[in-house]
Structures are given as C-alpha cells and as structure tokens.
CSV table of C-alpha atoms in Angstrom, one decimal:
chain,number,residue,atom,x,y,z
A,1,UNK,CA,43.3,-0.9,49.5
A,2,UNK,CA,41.1,-3.9,49.7
A,3,UNK,CA,42.4,-7.4,48.8
A,4,UNK,CA,40.7,-10.7,48.3
A,5,UNK,CA,43.1,-13.6,48.7
A,6,UNK,CA,42.4,-17.1,47.2
A,7,UNK,CA,44.5,-20.2,47.8
A,8,UNK,CA,44.2,-23.0,50.2
A,9,UNK,CA,44.2,-26.7,50.9
A,10,UNK,CA,48.0,-27.2,51.3
A,11,UNK,CA,50.9,-25.4,52.8
A,12,UNK,CA,52.2,-24.8,49.3
A,13,UNK,CA,49.3,-22.5,48.6
A,14,UNK,CA,48.8,-21.1,52.1
A,15,UNK,CA,52.4,-20.2,53.0
A,16,UNK,CA,53.0,-17.8,50.1
A,17,UNK,CA,49.5,-16.3,50.5
A,18,UNK,CA,50.3,-15.5,54.2
A,19,UNK,CA,53.7,-14.1,53.3
A,20,UNK,CA,52.2,-11.8,50.6
A,21,UNK,CA,49.4,-10.7,52.9
A,22,UNK,CA,51.9,-9.9,55.7
A,23,UNK,CA,54.0,-7.9,53.3
A,24,UNK,CA,51.0,-5.9,52.1
A,25,UNK,CA,49.8,-5.3,55.6
A,26,UNK,CA,53.2,-3.9,56.6
A,27,UNK,CA,53.0,-1.5,53.6
A,28,UNK,CA,49.3,-0.6,54.1
A,29,UNK,CA,48.3,-0.9,57.8
A,30,UNK,CA,44.8,0.2,57.0
A,31,UNK,CA,44.2,-2.2,54.1
A,32,UNK,CA,41.3,-4.6,54.2
A,33,UNK,CA,41.9,-8.3,53.6
A,34,UNK,CA,39.6,-11.3,53.2
A,35,UNK,CA,40.6,-14.8,52.2
A,36,UNK,CA,38.7,-17.6,50.5
A,37,UNK,CA,39.2,-21.2,51.7
A,38,UNK,CA,37.7,-24.4,52.8
A,39,UNK,CA,37.0,-25.7,56.3
A,40,UNK,CA,39.1,-28.8,55.5
A,41,UNK,CA,42.2,-26.9,54.4
A,42,UNK,CA,45.1,-25.6,56.5
A,43,UNK,CA,43.8,-22.1,55.8
A,44,UNK,CA,40.9,-22.5,58.2
A,45,UNK,CA,43.4,-22.6,61.0
A,46,UNK,CA,46.4,-20.6,59.8
A,47,UNK,CA,44.6,-17.6,58.4
A,48,UNK,CA,42.6,-16.6,61.6
A,49,UNK,CA,45.7,-17.3,63.7
A,50,UNK,CA,47.5,-14.6,61.7
A,51,UNK,CA,44.6,-12.2,62.0
A,52,UNK,CA,43.0,-12.6,58.5
A,53,UNK,CA,39.3,-13.0,58.0
A,54,UNK,CA,38.3,-16.2,56.2
A,55,UNK,CA,35.2,-17.0,54.1
A,56,UNK,CA,34.4,-20.6,53.2
A,57,UNK,CA,33.7,-21.5,49.6
A,58,UNK,CA,32.5,-25.0,48.5
A,59,UNK,CA,35.4,-27.2,47.4
A,60,UNK,CA,35.5,-27.6,43.7
A,61,UNK,CA,38.0,-30.2,42.5
A,62,UNK,CA,38.7,-30.0,38.8
A,63,UNK,CA,38.7,-33.6,37.4
A,64,UNK,CA,41.6,-34.5,35.1
A,65,UNK,CA,39.7,-37.4,33.6
A,66,UNK,CA,36.0,-38.1,32.8
A,67,UNK,CA,34.2,-39.1,35.9
A,68,UNK,CA,31.1,-38.5,38.0
A,69,UNK,CA,32.8,-35.4,39.4
A,70,UNK,CA,33.0,-33.9,35.9
A,71,UNK,CA,29.2,-34.0,35.7
A,72,UNK,CA,28.8,-32.4,39.1
A,73,UNK,CA,31.3,-29.7,38.3
A,74,UNK,CA,28.9,-27.0,36.9
A,75,UNK,CA,26.6,-27.0,39.9
A,76,UNK,CA,29.5,-27.0,42.4
A,77,UNK,CA,31.2,-24.3,40.5
A,78,UNK,CA,28.1,-22.1,40.4
A,79,UNK,CA,27.8,-22.3,44.2
A,80,UNK,CA,31.5,-21.6,44.7
A,81,UNK,CA,31.5,-18.6,42.3
A,82,UNK,CA,28.5,-17.2,44.0
A,83,UNK,CA,30.3,-17.4,47.4
A,84,UNK,CA,33.4,-15.8,45.9
A,85,UNK,CA,31.3,-13.0,44.3
A,86,UNK,CA,29.7,-12.2,47.7
A,87,UNK,CA,33.2,-12.1,49.3
A,88,UNK,CA,34.4,-9.6,46.6
A,89,UNK,CA,31.4,-7.4,47.1
A,90,UNK,CA,31.6,-7.7,50.9
A,91,UNK,CA,35.0,-5.9,51.0
A,92,UNK,CA,34.6,-4.1,47.6
A,93,UNK,CA,37.9,-5.7,46.6
A,94,UNK,CA,40.3,-3.7,44.4
A,95,UNK,CA,42.2,-6.9,43.4
A,96,UNK,CA,41.9,-10.7,43.7
A,97,UNK,CA,45.2,-12.5,44.3
A,98,UNK,CA,45.1,-16.2,43.6
A,99,UNK,CA,47.7,-18.8,44.6
A,100,UNK,CA,46.2,-21.9,42.9
A,101,UNK,CA,44.3,-24.8,44.4
A,102,UNK,CA,40.5,-25.5,44.5
A,103,UNK,CA,39.4,-22.1,45.9
A,104,UNK,CA,41.2,-20.0,43.3
A,105,UNK,CA,39.1,-21.0,40.4
A,106,UNK,CA,35.8,-19.5,41.8
A,107,UNK,CA,37.8,-16.4,42.9
A,108,UNK,CA,39.1,-16.0,39.3
A,109,UNK,CA,35.7,-16.5,37.7
A,110,UNK,CA,33.9,-14.1,40.1
A,111,UNK,CA,36.6,-11.4,39.7
A,112,UNK,CA,36.4,-11.6,35.9
A,113,UNK,CA,32.7,-11.2,35.9
A,114,UNK,CA,32.9,-8.2,38.3
A,115,UNK,CA,35.8,-6.7,36.3
A,116,UNK,CA,38.1,-6.8,39.3
A,117,UNK,CA,41.8,-7.1,38.4
A,118,UNK,CA,43.4,-10.5,39.0
A,119,UNK,CA,47.0,-11.3,40.1
A,120,UNK,CA,48.1,-14.9,39.9
A,121,UNK,CA,51.1,-16.5,41.7
A,122,UNK,CA,52.2,-20.0,40.6
A,123,UNK,CA,54.5,-21.9,43.0
A,124,UNK,CA,55.6,-24.8,40.8
A,125,UNK,CA,57.6,-25.0,37.6
A,126,UNK,CA,54.7,-27.0,36.2
A,127,UNK,CA,51.5,-24.9,36.6
A,128,UNK,CA,48.3,-26.4,37.9
A,129,UNK,CA,45.0,-26.2,36.2
A,130,UNK,CA,43.6,-23.4,38.4
A,131,UNK,CA,46.4,-21.0,37.6
A,132,UNK,CA,46.5,-21.9,33.9
A,133,UNK,CA,43.0,-20.7,33.8
A,134,UNK,CA,43.6,-17.6,36.0
A,135,UNK,CA,46.6,-16.6,33.9
A,136,UNK,CA,44.4,-16.2,30.9
A,137,UNK,CA,42.5,-13.3,32.6
A,138,UNK,CA,45.1,-12.0,35.0
A,139,UNK,CA,46.5,-8.5,34.9
A,140,UNK,CA,49.8,-9.9,36.2
A,141,UNK,CA,51.0,-13.5,36.5
A,142,UNK,CA,53.9,-14.1,38.9
A,143,UNK,CA,56.0,-17.3,38.9
A,144,UNK,CA,58.5,-18.8,41.4
A,145,UNK,CA,60.8,-20.3,38.8
A,146,UNK,CA,62.1,-18.8,35.6
A,147,UNK,CA,60.8,-20.5,32.5
A,148,UNK,CA,57.4,-21.5,33.9
A,149,UNK,CA,55.0,-21.8,31.0
A,150,UNK,CA,52.2,-19.3,31.8
A,151,UNK,CA,50.9,-16.5,29.7
A,152,UNK,CA,52.6,-13.2,30.6
A,153,UNK,CA,54.7,-14.7,33.4
A,154,UNK,CA,56.9,-12.5,35.5
A,155,UNK,CA,59.6,-14.1,37.6
A,156,UNK,CA,59.1,-12.9,41.2
A,157,UNK,CA,60.3,-15.9,43.1
A,158,UNK,CA,58.4,-17.4,46.1
A,159,UNK,CA,56.9,-15.1,48.8
A,160,UNK,CA,58.8,-16.4,51.9
A,161,UNK,CA,58.0,-16.0,55.6
A,162,UNK,CA,59.9,-13.4,57.5
A,163,UNK,CA,61.9,-15.9,59.5
A,164,UNK,CA,63.6,-17.1,56.3
A,165,UNK,CA,64.1,-13.6,54.7
A,166,UNK,CA,65.6,-12.3,58.0
A,167,UNK,CA,68.1,-15.2,58.1
A,168,UNK,CA,68.9,-14.6,54.4
A,169,UNK,CA,69.8,-11.0,55.0
A,170,UNK,CA,71.8,-11.6,58.2
A,171,UNK,CA,75.2,-10.0,57.8
A,172,UNK,CA,77.1,-12.7,59.9
A,173,UNK,CA,75.8,-16.1,58.9
A,174,UNK,CA,78.9,-17.9,60.2
A,175,UNK,CA,78.3,-16.6,63.7
A,176,UNK,CA,74.6,-17.5,63.5
A,177,UNK,CA,75.6,-21.0,62.3
A,178,UNK,CA,77.6,-21.7,65.5
A,179,UNK,CA,74.8,-20.2,67.7
A,180,UNK,CA,72.1,-22.3,65.9
A,181,UNK,CA,74.1,-25.5,66.4
A,182,UNK,CA,74.6,-24.8,70.0
A,183,UNK,CA,70.8,-24.1,70.4
A,184,UNK,CA,70.1,-27.4,68.9
A,185,UNK,CA,72.6,-29.3,71.1
A,186,UNK,CA,75.0,-29.8,68.3
A,187,UNK,CA,78.8,-29.3,68.0
A,188,UNK,CA,79.3,-25.7,66.7
A,189,UNK,CA,82.4,-26.8,64.7
A,190,UNK,CA,81.3,-30.0,62.9
A,191,UNK,CA,79.9,-30.1,59.3
A,192,UNK,CA,76.2,-30.5,59.7
A,193,UNK,CA,73.7,-32.4,57.6
A,194,UNK,CA,70.0,-31.5,57.9
A,195,UNK,CA,67.5,-34.3,56.8
A,196,UNK,CA,63.9,-33.4,56.5
A,197,UNK,CA,60.8,-34.7,54.7
A,198,UNK,CA,58.7,-31.8,55.8
A,199,UNK,CA,56.0,-31.9,58.6
A,200,UNK,CA,54.8,-35.3,57.5
A,201,UNK,CA,58.3,-36.7,57.1
A,202,UNK,CA,59.5,-39.1,54.3
A,203,UNK,CA,60.0,-42.6,55.4
A,204,UNK,CA,62.3,-43.3,52.5
A,205,UNK,CA,64.7,-40.6,53.7
A,206,UNK,CA,64.4,-41.9,57.2
A,207,UNK,CA,65.3,-45.4,56.2
A,208,UNK,CA,68.2,-44.6,54.0
A,209,UNK,CA,69.8,-41.9,56.0
A,210,UNK,CA,69.3,-43.8,59.2
A,211,UNK,CA,71.1,-46.8,57.8
A,212,UNK,CA,74.0,-44.6,56.9
A,213,UNK,CA,74.3,-43.1,60.4
A,214,UNK,CA,77.5,-44.9,61.3
A,215,UNK,CA,79.3,-43.9,58.1
A,216,UNK,CA,78.2,-40.3,58.4
A,217,UNK,CA,79.5,-40.0,61.9
A,218,UNK,CA,82.7,-41.8,61.2
A,219,UNK,CA,83.4,-39.2,58.5
A,220,UNK,CA,83.3,-36.5,61.2
A,221,UNK,CA,79.9,-35.0,60.4
A,222,UNK,CA,76.8,-34.6,62.5
A,223,UNK,CA,73.2,-35.0,61.5
A,224,UNK,CA,69.9,-33.3,62.5
A,225,UNK,CA,67.1,-35.4,61.2
A,226,UNK,CA,63.4,-34.4,61.3
A,227,UNK,CA,61.6,-37.7,61.0
A,228,UNK,CA,58.0,-36.4,60.7
A,229,UNK,CA,55.4,-36.9,63.3
A,230,UNK,CA,54.5,-40.6,63.7
A,231,UNK,CA,57.5,-41.8,61.8
A,232,UNK,CA,60.8,-43.2,63.1
A,233,UNK,CA,64.5,-43.4,62.1
A,234,UNK,CA,65.9,-46.8,62.9
A,235,UNK,CA,69.4,-46.3,64.3
A,236,UNK,CA,71.9,-49.0,65.2
A,237,UNK,CA,72.5,-49.4,69.0
A,238,UNK,CA,76.0,-48.1,68.8
A,239,UNK,CA,75.1,-44.8,67.0
A,240,UNK,CA,75.9,-41.7,69.1
A,241,UNK,CA,72.6,-40.0,69.6
A,242,UNK,CA,74.3,-36.7,70.5
A,243,UNK,CA,75.7,-36.5,67.0
A,244,UNK,CA,72.9,-38.1,65.0
A,245,UNK,CA,70.0,-36.2,66.5
A,246,UNK,CA,66.4,-37.3,65.6
A,247,UNK,CA,63.4,-35.1,66.2
A,248,UNK,CA,59.9,-35.7,65.0
A,249,UNK,CA,59.4,-32.1,64.1
A,250,UNK,CA,61.4,-28.9,64.0
A,251,UNK,CA,59.3,-26.0,65.4
A,252,UNK,CA,61.9,-23.4,64.3
A,253,UNK,CA,63.0,-24.6,60.8
A,254,UNK,CA,65.0,-21.3,60.4
A,255,UNK,CA,67.2,-22.4,63.2
A,256,UNK,CA,67.8,-25.8,61.6
A,257,UNK,CA,68.6,-24.1,58.3
A,258,UNK,CA,71.0,-21.7,60.1
A,259,UNK,CA,72.8,-24.7,61.5
A,260,UNK,CA,73.1,-26.7,58.3
A,261,UNK,CA,75.8,-27.0,55.6
A,262,UNK,CA,73.8,-29.3,53.4
A,263,UNK,CA,70.1,-30.4,53.3
A,264,UNK,CA,68.6,-33.7,52.2
A,265,UNK,CA,64.9,-33.3,51.5
A,266,UNK,CA,62.0,-33.3,49.0
A,267,UNK,CA,61.9,-30.7,46.3
A,268,UNK,CA,58.6,-28.9,46.8
A,269,UNK,CA,58.6,-25.4,45.6
A,270,UNK,CA,58.7,-24.0,49.1
A,271,UNK,CA,61.8,-26.1,50.0
A,272,UNK,CA,63.7,-25.2,46.9
A,273,UNK,CA,62.9,-21.5,47.3
A,274,UNK,CA,63.9,-21.4,50.9
A,275,UNK,CA,67.2,-23.3,50.4
A,276,UNK,CA,68.2,-21.1,47.5
A,277,UNK,CA,67.2,-17.9,49.2
A,278,UNK,CA,69.5,-19.0,52.0
A,279,UNK,CA,72.3,-20.2,49.8
A,280,UNK,CA,72.0,-23.7,51.1
A,281,UNK,CA,72.9,-26.6,48.8
A,282,UNK,CA,70.3,-29.3,48.6
A,283,UNK,CA,70.2,-33.0,47.9
A,284,UNK,CA,66.8,-33.1,46.3
A,285,UNK,CA,64.7,-36.3,46.3
A,286,UNK,CA,61.5,-35.5,44.4
A,287,UNK,CA,58.3,-37.1,45.7
A,288,UNK,CA,57.7,-40.1,43.4
A,289,UNK,CA,54.0,-39.4,42.9
A,290,UNK,CA,52.2,-36.5,41.2
A,291,UNK,CA,52.8,-35.0,37.8
A,292,UNK,CA,56.6,-34.6,38.1
A,293,UNK,CA,56.5,-31.0,39.4
A,294,UNK,CA,58.9,-31.6,42.2
A,295,UNK,CA,61.6,-32.8,39.8
A,296,UNK,CA,61.0,-29.8,37.6
A,297,UNK,CA,61.3,-27.5,40.6
A,298,UNK,CA,64.8,-28.6,41.4
A,299,UNK,CA,66.2,-29.1,37.9
A,300,UNK,CA,67.4,-25.5,37.2
A,301,UNK,CA,69.2,-25.0,40.5
A,302,UNK,CA,70.8,-28.4,40.2
A,303,UNK,CA,71.9,-27.6,36.7
A,304,UNK,CA,73.4,-24.4,38.0
A,305,UNK,CA,75.5,-26.3,40.5
A,306,UNK,CA,73.4,-25.5,43.6
A,307,UNK,CA,72.6,-29.1,44.6
A,308,UNK,CA,72.1,-32.7,43.6
A,309,UNK,CA,69.0,-34.4,42.2
A,310,UNK,CA,68.3,-38.1,42.9
A,311,UNK,CA,65.2,-40.2,42.2
A,312,UNK,CA,63.4,-41.6,45.3
A,313,UNK,CA,64.2,-45.2,44.1
A,314,UNK,CA,67.9,-44.4,43.5
A,315,UNK,CA,68.5,-42.9,47.0
A,316,UNK,CA,70.4,-45.7,48.8
A,317,UNK,CA,73.5,-46.1,51.0
A,318,UNK,CA,75.7,-46.2,48.0
A,319,UNK,CA,74.4,-42.8,46.8
A,320,UNK,CA,75.0,-41.3,50.3
A,321,UNK,CA,78.5,-42.7,50.3
A,322,UNK,CA,79.4,-41.6,46.8
A,323,UNK,CA,77.6,-38.3,46.5
A,324,UNK,CA,76.5,-36.9,49.8
A,325,UNK,CA,79.5,-37.5,52.0
A,326,UNK,CA,82.1,-36.2,49.5
A,327,UNK,CA,80.2,-33.0,49.2
A,328,UNK,CA,79.6,-32.5,52.9
A,329,UNK,CA,83.2,-33.1,53.8
A,330,UNK,CA,84.7,-30.9,51.1
A,331,UNK,CA,84.6,-27.2,52.2
A,332,UNK,CA,85.5,-25.9,48.7
A,333,UNK,CA,82.8,-28.0,47.0
A,334,UNK,CA,80.3,-26.9,49.6
A,335,UNK,CA,81.2,-23.2,49.2
A,336,UNK,CA,80.8,-23.5,45.4
A,337,UNK,CA,77.4,-25.2,45.7
A,338,UNK,CA,76.3,-22.6,48.3
A,339,UNK,CA,77.3,-19.8,46.0
A,340,UNK,CA,75.4,-21.4,43.0
A,341,UNK,CA,72.3,-21.9,45.1
A,342,UNK,CA,72.4,-18.3,46.4
A,343,UNK,CA,72.8,-17.0,42.8
A,344,UNK,CA,69.6,-18.8,41.9
A,345,UNK,CA,67.7,-17.8,44.9
A,346,UNK,CA,65.2,-15.0,45.6
A,347,UNK,CA,64.7,-13.6,49.1
A,348,UNK,CA,62.3,-10.7,48.3
A,349,UNK,CA,59.6,-12.6,46.4
A,350,UNK,CA,56.9,-11.2,48.7
A,351,UNK,CA,58.0,-7.7,48.0
A,352,UNK,CA,58.0,-8.3,44.2
A,353,UNK,CA,54.6,-9.8,44.3
A,354,UNK,CA,53.2,-7.0,46.5
A,355,UNK,CA,54.4,-4.5,43.8
A,356,UNK,CA,52.3,-6.3,41.2
A,357,UNK,CA,49.3,-6.4,43.6
A,358,UNK,CA,49.5,-2.7,44.3
A,359,UNK,CA,49.7,-1.9,40.6
A,360,UNK,CA,46.7,-4.1,39.9
A,361,UNK,CA,44.7,-2.4,42.7
A,362,UNK,CA,45.6,1.0,41.5
A,363,UNK,CA,44.5,0.2,37.9
A,364,UNK,CA,40.9,-0.3,39.2
A,365,UNK,CA,40.8,3.3,40.5
C-alpha cells in the first residue's frame, strides 16, 4: 500500500495525521508513505522525526473575503497542485488522506485529476474550507464529532497518539492515578485539578486560576498548572507551591491526564477528544477568536454531562468558586461527569480511520 498524507500548519492537523500514519504503519510495515507540507509548518519538523518523508508544496491560503490574495490564488494553486501531483506519482499513491489546512487542497485537486481515491478527516465540529471541498470528491469522509455537516460523513472520532490510547485502555486507572501524582510531586490522595492552555498557554486561564489559588488549596485540592512557555501564573506569596504546582510545559501530558480528576482548558478538537477518550471531565473555555469552532467542539459532551462550558470573558473567580470547586470536591458529581465524558469519547479513532483508508486503497486495485 502507498499513501500520500496531506495536512499541516498546526498541531490540530499534524497530530491526527501522525496517529493515522503510525496505525497504518503498524498494520502494513512495508507500506510507503509520503506527506505534503510547508517548511513553515510543524510538519517540517515532526514528520521527519517520526520517520516520514516530507515534500514541500507552496502555501495556498484560501481567502474568505475579496482581497489581493484572491487574485493571486489561481497561480499559487497551480504550482501547489503540480507539486502534489508529482508527489502522488513519485510513490504511485493508492490513496490520498487529507486532514485539512492549506496543503490539503492541492492534494485533493491533484488526486481527483489522477483518479486516486481520497479520504478526508475533519477535526472540528465546524468544517474548514479545505475539507468542505475535499468531501465533495472523497470516497470516505471521517469526522471527529457526530453531527458535523459534511457530505457522506462517518463518525470515527479523532485519531489519537498511542500514549493517550494506552492510558485509556489501562485496566487499573486508580493505581495509575496515584503513581502519576507521585511522579509529578503531588499528593497521591488529594483531588487534583489540571489547568492547561496548551503548549502556548492561555494567559486568561493563568490569571483567573492563579488568583483563586488560595481558595482552591483551602478546599483541600491540589493544582497542576501548565502556564505555557513564556507565560506566568501570579501567585500570592503565601500560596503553597508544593500544592499549587506551576510548570511552563508538560512534556508528558499523558502523565498529567493520569493524575487529574478535572481539567480546565481550551476546547480544541484534540483536547476534547483526548479528555473524553480518557473519561476526564473538562471545564472548557473556548478560544474567543476564530469562527466559533471551539465552542461547537465542546457543546455536545457538555450537553451529555461530561463537562462545563464557559465563555472566556465569563471565566472569573466567582465562576471558579461556584462551578469548578463544587464539582472538584464532590466525588459523586465527578464520577457522574467522568462516566458521561467516557460515554461520549472514542479511543480507537486511528483504527477506524485506517479501516477507511485501507478500503479506499483497495478500491483502486
């Protein structure tokens, strides 16, 4: 089997691409893989690190409004499609798998012209322009969240990295929770809140949760707070730093998840998918910019009882006091929210998507 992968620019595209490629490589050790990407994207570093060949295609942003970029689009797209076509021919691809983003569009166009089957995976509840186009031509279209409006959509969930799926399938999560807390220098027996804004952090979360540190600790809980590189959490001088632990970045996020009872964070598709796969309740604070996809990502699991949704502007000390603390300190409420999150979650998204890729590749032969 020969697979061309297209999707880059952000972790939201690259992470599921890598998880799917790893799954296919486990199933087919002799398969050939080639990925499209841009030098400026994360894929230029992450793909070679994982052993996947990478071909650069020109970056082709799709303008949402009339602009000079719109007039330059045809020439840019022609160059990018030519590069994608050469990549398909280079490995004689049986299937093109796209994850959205700038590099997917030339991959989809080239595949359609060469009559190579296309499989699309959409991460967000609100599809992007690239995947709305790709879904029109795709043999299979996979979506992370049920109800995503794409032609012929099949719910597969998000392809997740093996560290997350291994934790999700662990038979004794309670024992792992105690171990993880000890590894992180935390009390194995205290309720634990994880706060994370992702690798870049979220200053709003840092400011609000940091201001509540005294109340959180007084309620008997402990906090592991990933501030983001270059960002700080301002704590009062009397706050016990052994119970409110601030780190700029968590290298092993699976260990942090294993230690946590509740997570406060943004609601990117990857975060929502990871938390629900692990049965972790979330306090979701959607990024207040963009087209509203982060709110949409979290709405269904919150409606099912697997978390709480709060606007960025509404997150304050009063909210932490009235909504976060009561949930974190009520074992029965936490257990119910955890069960609801787990019922919504999917831990085998990579396997489900790999099934669709294999079927599409077989259809060409």
